[in-house]
mmCIF file of C-alpha atoms and ligand atoms in Angstrom:
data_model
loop_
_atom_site.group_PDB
_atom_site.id
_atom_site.type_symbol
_atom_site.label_atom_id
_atom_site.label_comp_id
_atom_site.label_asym_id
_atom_site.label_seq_id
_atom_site.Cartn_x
_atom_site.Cartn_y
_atom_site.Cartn_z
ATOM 1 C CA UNK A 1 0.000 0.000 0.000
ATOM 2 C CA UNK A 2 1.149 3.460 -1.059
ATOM 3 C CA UNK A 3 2.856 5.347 2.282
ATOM 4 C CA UNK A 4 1.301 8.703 2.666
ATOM 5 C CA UNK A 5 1.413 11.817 3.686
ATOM 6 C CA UNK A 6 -0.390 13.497 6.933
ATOM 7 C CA UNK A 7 -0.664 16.755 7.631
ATOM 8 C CA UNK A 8 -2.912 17.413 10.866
ATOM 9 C CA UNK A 9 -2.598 21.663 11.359
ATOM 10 C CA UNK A 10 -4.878 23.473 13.823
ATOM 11 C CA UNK A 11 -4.987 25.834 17.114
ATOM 12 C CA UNK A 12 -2.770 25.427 19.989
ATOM 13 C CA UNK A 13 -4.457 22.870 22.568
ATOM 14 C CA UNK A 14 -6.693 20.993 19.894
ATOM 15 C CA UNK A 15 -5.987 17.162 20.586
ATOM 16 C CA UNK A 16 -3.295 17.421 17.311
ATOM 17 C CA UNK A 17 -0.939 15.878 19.034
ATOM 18 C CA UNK A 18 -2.626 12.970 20.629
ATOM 19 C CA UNK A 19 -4.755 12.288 17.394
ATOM 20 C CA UNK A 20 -1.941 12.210 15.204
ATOM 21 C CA UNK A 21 -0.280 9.898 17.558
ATOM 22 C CA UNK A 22 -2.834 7.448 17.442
ATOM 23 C CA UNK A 23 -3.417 7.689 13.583
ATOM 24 C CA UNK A 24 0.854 6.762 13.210
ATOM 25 C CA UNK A 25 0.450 3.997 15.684
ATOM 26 C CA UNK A 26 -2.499 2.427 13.846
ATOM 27 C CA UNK A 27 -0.978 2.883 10.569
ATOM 28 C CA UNK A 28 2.633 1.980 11.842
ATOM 29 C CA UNK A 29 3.613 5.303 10.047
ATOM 30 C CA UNK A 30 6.381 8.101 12.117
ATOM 31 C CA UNK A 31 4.927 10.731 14.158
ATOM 32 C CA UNK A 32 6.745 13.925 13.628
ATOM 33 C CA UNK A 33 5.719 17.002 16.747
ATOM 34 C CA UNK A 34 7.231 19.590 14.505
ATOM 35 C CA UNK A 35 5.245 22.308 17.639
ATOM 36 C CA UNK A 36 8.035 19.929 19.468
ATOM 37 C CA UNK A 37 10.883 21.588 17.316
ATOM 38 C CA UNK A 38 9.941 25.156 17.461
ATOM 39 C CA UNK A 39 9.853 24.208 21.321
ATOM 40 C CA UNK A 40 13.359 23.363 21.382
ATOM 41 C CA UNK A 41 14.904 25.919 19.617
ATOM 42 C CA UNK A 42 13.017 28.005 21.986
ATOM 43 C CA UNK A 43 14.515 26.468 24.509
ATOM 44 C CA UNK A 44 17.648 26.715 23.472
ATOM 45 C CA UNK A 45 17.108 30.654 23.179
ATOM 46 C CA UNK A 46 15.964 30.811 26.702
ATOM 47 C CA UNK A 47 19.058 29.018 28.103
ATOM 48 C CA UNK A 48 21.265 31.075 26.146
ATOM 49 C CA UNK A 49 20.531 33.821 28.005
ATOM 50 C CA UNK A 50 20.522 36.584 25.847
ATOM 51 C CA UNK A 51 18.245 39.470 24.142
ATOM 52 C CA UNK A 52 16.069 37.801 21.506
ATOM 53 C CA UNK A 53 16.894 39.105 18.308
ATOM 54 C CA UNK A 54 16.008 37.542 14.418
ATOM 55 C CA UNK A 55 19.647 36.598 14.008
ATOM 56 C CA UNK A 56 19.880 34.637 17.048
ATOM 57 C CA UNK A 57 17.415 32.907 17.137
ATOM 58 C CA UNK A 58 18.165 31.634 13.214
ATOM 59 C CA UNK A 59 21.392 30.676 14.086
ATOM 60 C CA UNK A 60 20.047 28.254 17.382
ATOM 61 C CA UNK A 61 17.766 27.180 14.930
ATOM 62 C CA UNK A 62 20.275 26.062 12.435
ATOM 63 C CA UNK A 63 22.653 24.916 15.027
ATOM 64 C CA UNK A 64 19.765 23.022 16.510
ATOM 65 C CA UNK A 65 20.554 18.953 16.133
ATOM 66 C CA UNK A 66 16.398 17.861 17.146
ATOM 67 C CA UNK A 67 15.943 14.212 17.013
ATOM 68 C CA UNK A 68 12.724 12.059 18.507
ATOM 69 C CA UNK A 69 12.938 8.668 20.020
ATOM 70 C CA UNK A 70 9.580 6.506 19.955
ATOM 71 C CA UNK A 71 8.240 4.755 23.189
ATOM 72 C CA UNK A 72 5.148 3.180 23.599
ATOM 73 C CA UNK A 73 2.923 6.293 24.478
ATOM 74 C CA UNK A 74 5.890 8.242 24.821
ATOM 75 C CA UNK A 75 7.952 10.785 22.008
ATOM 76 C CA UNK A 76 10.955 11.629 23.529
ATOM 77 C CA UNK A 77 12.720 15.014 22.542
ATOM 78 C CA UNK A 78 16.575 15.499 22.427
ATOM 79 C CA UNK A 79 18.627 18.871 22.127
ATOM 80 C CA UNK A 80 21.914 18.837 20.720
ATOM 81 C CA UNK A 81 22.135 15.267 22.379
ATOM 82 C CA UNK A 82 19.951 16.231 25.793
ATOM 83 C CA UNK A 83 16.522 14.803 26.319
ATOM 84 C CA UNK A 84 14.129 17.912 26.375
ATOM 85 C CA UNK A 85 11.328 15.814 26.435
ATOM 86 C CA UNK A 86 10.077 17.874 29.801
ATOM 87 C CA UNK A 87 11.366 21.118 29.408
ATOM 88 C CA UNK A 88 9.889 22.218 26.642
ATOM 89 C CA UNK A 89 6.833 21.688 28.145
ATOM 90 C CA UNK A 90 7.320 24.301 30.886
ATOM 91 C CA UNK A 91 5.478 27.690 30.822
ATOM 92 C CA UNK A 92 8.289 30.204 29.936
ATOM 93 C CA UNK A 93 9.008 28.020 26.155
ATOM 94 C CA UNK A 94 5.227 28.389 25.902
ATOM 95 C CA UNK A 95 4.930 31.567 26.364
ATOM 96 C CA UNK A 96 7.952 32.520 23.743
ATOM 97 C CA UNK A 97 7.820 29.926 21.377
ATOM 98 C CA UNK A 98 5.157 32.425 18.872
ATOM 99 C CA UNK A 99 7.831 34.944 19.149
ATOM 100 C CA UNK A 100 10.790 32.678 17.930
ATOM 101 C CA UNK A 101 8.662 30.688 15.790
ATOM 102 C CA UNK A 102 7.086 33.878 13.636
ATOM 103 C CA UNK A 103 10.986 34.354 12.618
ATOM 104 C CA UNK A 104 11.754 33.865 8.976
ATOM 105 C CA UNK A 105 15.342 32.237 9.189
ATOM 106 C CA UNK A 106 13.884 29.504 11.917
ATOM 107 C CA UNK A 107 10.926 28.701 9.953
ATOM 108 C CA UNK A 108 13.324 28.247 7.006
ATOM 109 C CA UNK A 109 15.610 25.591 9.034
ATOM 110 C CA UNK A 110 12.937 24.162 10.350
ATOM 111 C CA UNK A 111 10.966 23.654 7.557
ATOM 112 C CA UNK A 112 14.088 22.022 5.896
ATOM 113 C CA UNK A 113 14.573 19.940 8.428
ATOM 114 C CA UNK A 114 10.954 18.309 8.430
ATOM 115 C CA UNK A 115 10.684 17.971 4.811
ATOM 116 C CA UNK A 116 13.842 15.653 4.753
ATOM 117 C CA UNK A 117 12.689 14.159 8.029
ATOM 118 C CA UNK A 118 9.210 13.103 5.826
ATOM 119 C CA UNK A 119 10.802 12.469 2.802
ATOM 120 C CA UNK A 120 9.919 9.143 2.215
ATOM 121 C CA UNK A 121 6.345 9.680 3.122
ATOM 122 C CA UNK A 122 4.305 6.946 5.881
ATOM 123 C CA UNK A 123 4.887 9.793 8.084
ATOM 124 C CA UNK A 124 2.129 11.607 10.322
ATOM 125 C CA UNK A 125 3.183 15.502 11.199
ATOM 126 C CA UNK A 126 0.928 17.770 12.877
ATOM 127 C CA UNK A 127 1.542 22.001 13.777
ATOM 128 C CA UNK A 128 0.627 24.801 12.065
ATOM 129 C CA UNK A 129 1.569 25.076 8.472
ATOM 130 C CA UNK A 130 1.932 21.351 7.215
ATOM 131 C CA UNK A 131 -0.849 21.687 4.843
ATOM 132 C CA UNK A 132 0.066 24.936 3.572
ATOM 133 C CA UNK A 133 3.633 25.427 3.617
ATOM 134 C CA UNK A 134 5.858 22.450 4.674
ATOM 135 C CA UNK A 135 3.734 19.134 2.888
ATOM 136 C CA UNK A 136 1.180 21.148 0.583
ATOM 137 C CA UNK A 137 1.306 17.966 -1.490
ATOM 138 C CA UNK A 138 0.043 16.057 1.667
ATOM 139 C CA UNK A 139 -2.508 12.763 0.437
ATOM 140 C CA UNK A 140 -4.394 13.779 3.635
ATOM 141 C CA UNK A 141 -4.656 17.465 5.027
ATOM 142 C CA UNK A 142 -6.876 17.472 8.392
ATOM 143 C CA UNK A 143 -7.609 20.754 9.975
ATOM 144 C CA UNK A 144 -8.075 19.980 13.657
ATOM 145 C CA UNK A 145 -9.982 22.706 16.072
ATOM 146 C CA UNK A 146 -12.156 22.978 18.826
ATOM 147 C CA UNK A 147 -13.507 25.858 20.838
ATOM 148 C CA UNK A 148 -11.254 27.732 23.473
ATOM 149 C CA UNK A 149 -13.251 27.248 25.836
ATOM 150 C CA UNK A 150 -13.342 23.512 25.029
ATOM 151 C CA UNK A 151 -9.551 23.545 24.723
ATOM 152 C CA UNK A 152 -8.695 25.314 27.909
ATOM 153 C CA UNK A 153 -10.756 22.973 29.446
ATOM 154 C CA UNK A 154 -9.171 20.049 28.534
ATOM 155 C CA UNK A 155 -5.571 21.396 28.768
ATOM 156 C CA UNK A 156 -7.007 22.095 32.439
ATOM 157 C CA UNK A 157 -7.820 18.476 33.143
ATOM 158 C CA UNK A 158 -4.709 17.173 31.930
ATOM 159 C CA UNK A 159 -2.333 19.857 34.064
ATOM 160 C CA UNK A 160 -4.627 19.011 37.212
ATOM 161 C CA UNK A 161 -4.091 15.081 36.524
ATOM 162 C CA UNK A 162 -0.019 15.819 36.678
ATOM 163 C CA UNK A 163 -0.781 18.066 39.657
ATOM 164 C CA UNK A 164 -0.341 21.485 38.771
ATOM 165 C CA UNK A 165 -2.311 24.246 40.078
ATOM 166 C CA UNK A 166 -3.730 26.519 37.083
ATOM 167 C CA UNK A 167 -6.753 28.507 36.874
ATOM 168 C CA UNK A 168 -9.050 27.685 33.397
ATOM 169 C CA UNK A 169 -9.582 31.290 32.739
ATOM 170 C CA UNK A 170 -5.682 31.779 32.483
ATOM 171 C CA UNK A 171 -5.294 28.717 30.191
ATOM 172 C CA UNK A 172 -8.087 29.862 27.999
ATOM 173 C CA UNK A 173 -6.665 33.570 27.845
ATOM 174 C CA UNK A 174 -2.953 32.130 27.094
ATOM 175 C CA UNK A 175 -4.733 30.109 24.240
ATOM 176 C CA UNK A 176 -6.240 32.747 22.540
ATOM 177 C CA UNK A 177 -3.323 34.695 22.837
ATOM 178 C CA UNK A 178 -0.943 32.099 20.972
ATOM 179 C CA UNK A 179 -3.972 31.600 18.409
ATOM 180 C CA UNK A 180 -3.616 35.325 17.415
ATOM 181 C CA UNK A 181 -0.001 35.303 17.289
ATOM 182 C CA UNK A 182 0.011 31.891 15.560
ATOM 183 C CA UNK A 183 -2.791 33.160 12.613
ATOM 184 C CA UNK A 184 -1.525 36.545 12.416
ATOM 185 C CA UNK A 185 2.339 36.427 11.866
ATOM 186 C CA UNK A 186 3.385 37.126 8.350
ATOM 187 C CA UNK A 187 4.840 33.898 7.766
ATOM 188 C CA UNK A 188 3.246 30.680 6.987
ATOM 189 C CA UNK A 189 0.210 31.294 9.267
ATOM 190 C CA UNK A 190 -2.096 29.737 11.034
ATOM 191 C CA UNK A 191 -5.029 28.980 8.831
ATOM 192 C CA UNK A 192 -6.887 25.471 6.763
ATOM 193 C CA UNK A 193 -5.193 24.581 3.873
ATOM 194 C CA UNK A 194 -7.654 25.217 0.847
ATOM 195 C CA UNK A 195 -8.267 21.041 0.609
ATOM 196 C CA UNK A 196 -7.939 20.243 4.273
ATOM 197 C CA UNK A 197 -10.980 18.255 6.224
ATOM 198 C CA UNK A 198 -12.279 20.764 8.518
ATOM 199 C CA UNK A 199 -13.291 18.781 11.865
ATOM 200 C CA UNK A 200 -14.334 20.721 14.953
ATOM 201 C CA UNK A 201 -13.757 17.822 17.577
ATOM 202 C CA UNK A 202 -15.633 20.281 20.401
ATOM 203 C CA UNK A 203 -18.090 17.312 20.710
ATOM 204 C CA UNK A 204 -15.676 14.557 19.321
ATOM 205 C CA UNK A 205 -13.992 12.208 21.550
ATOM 206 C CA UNK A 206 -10.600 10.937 20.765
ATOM 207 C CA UNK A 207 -11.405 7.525 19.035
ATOM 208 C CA UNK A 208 -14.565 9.645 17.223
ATOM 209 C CA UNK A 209 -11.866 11.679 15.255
ATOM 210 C CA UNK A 210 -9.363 8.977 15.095
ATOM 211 C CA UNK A 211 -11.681 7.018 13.275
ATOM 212 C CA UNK A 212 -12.227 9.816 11.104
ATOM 213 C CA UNK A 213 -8.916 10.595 10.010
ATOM 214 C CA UNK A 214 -8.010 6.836 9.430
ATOM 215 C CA UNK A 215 -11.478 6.859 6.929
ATOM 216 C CA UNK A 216 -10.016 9.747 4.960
ATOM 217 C CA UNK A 217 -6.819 7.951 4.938
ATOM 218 C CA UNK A 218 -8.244 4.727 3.043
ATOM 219 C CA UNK A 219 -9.898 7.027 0.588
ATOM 220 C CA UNK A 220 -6.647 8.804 -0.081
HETATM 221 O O1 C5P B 301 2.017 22.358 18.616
HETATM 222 P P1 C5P B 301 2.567 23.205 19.762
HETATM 223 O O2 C5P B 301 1.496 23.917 20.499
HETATM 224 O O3 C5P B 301 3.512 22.457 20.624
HETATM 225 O O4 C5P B 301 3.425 24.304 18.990
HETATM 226 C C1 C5P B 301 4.125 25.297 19.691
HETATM 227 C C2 C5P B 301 4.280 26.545 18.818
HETATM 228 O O5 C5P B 301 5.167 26.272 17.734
HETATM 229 C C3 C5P B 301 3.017 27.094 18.171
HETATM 230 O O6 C5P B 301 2.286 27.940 19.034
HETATM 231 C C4 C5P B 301 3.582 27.837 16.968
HETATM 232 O O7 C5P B 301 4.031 29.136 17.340
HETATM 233 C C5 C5P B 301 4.805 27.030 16.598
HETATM 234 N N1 C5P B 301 4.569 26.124 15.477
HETATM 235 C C6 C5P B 301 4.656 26.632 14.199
HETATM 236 N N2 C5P B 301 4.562 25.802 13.130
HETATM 237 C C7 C5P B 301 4.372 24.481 13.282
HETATM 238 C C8 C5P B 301 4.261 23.941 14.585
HETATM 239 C C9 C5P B 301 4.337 24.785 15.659
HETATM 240 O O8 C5P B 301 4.818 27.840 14.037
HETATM 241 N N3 C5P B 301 4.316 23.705 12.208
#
């Protein structure tokens, strides 16, 4: 059977992750988290400790070495050899990662580095620009939402499960905020690919969508 090409783009906080997870593990295809690299290059900004600035943060990004290790319900993340898996999960990359990610010369490495990371195609990537930028030649193009409000709330749930105290309200405002950033920068945007599947998963569950996206991928 021919391998194809994913592309799952949508909002910060809309399940991408864990869908296109399960869609690679059914299929036996690679998962690629390419939110995962702009993460680490964020990281790698923060811990260098110095004034942001468009030329920096290029050159972290093409000095960045970003390389994922599958575990069963687990995608490890290493840095220039260090597992980041963790830290660029924490609050401060969050709240930066728009900034360094809206930069021309990282969205150039990056890109370059995920198109020879899918070359070969039985590959599942989700973010923001797959469809349109990155894969626009994708066999399936999924554009994956949900409310804020439904989003906030489930990013709530899942911080309170691993024991950290947030409010909803603040999780719902930080949302919105990357969503503007995200749709608004200049550069491969935010937005649904002309020939991507629209699915609002706000009343979805997980398998409900999953079963979706595997449909559209035997008709592809
Ligand atoms: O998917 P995740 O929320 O981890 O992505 C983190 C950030 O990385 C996004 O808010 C966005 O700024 C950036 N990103 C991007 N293009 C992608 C994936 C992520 O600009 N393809």
């Amino acid at each position: 059977m021919k391998k194809l090409t994913i592309a799952i783009d949508g909002p910060a906080g809309a399940g991408k992750s864990t869908i296109a997870k399960k869609v690679a593990e059914a299929l036996n295809y690679v998962y690629l988290d390419t939110g995962a690299m702009y993460r680490a290059v964020t990281l790698m900004f923060l811990q260098s400790k110095k004034t942001f600035s468009p030329e920096l943060v290029t050159k972290l990004a093409e000095e960045a070495k970003i390389s994922f290790q599958r575990e069963p319900g687990l995608n490890r993340v290493f840095l220039n050899g260090e597992e980041v898996t963790e830290a660029i999960r924490s609050l401060d990359v969050t709240h930066e990662v728009s900034a360094v990610s809206a930069v021309k010369g990282v969205r150039e490495a990056m890109v370059k580095a995920q198109r020879e990371l899918g070359k070969d195609g039985g590959v599942v990537l989700d973010g923001r620009d797959i469809g349109t930028v990155v894969f626009p030649l994708a066999d399936v193009k999924i554009f994956l939402t949900a409310s804020v409000e439904e989003r906030a709330r489930r990013r709530f749930l899942e911080l309170k499960a691993k024991g950290m105290a947030v409010r909803q309200e603040d999780l719902a405002k930080d949302i919105a905020l990357r969503d503007k950033l995200d749709s608004e920068r200049e550069i491969a945007p935010l937005k649904c690919a002309e020939n991507a599947h629209y699915l609002d998963s706000s009343q979805m569950d997980i398998p409900t969508v999953v079963k979706t996206i595997l449909k559209l991928c035997k008709e592809a």
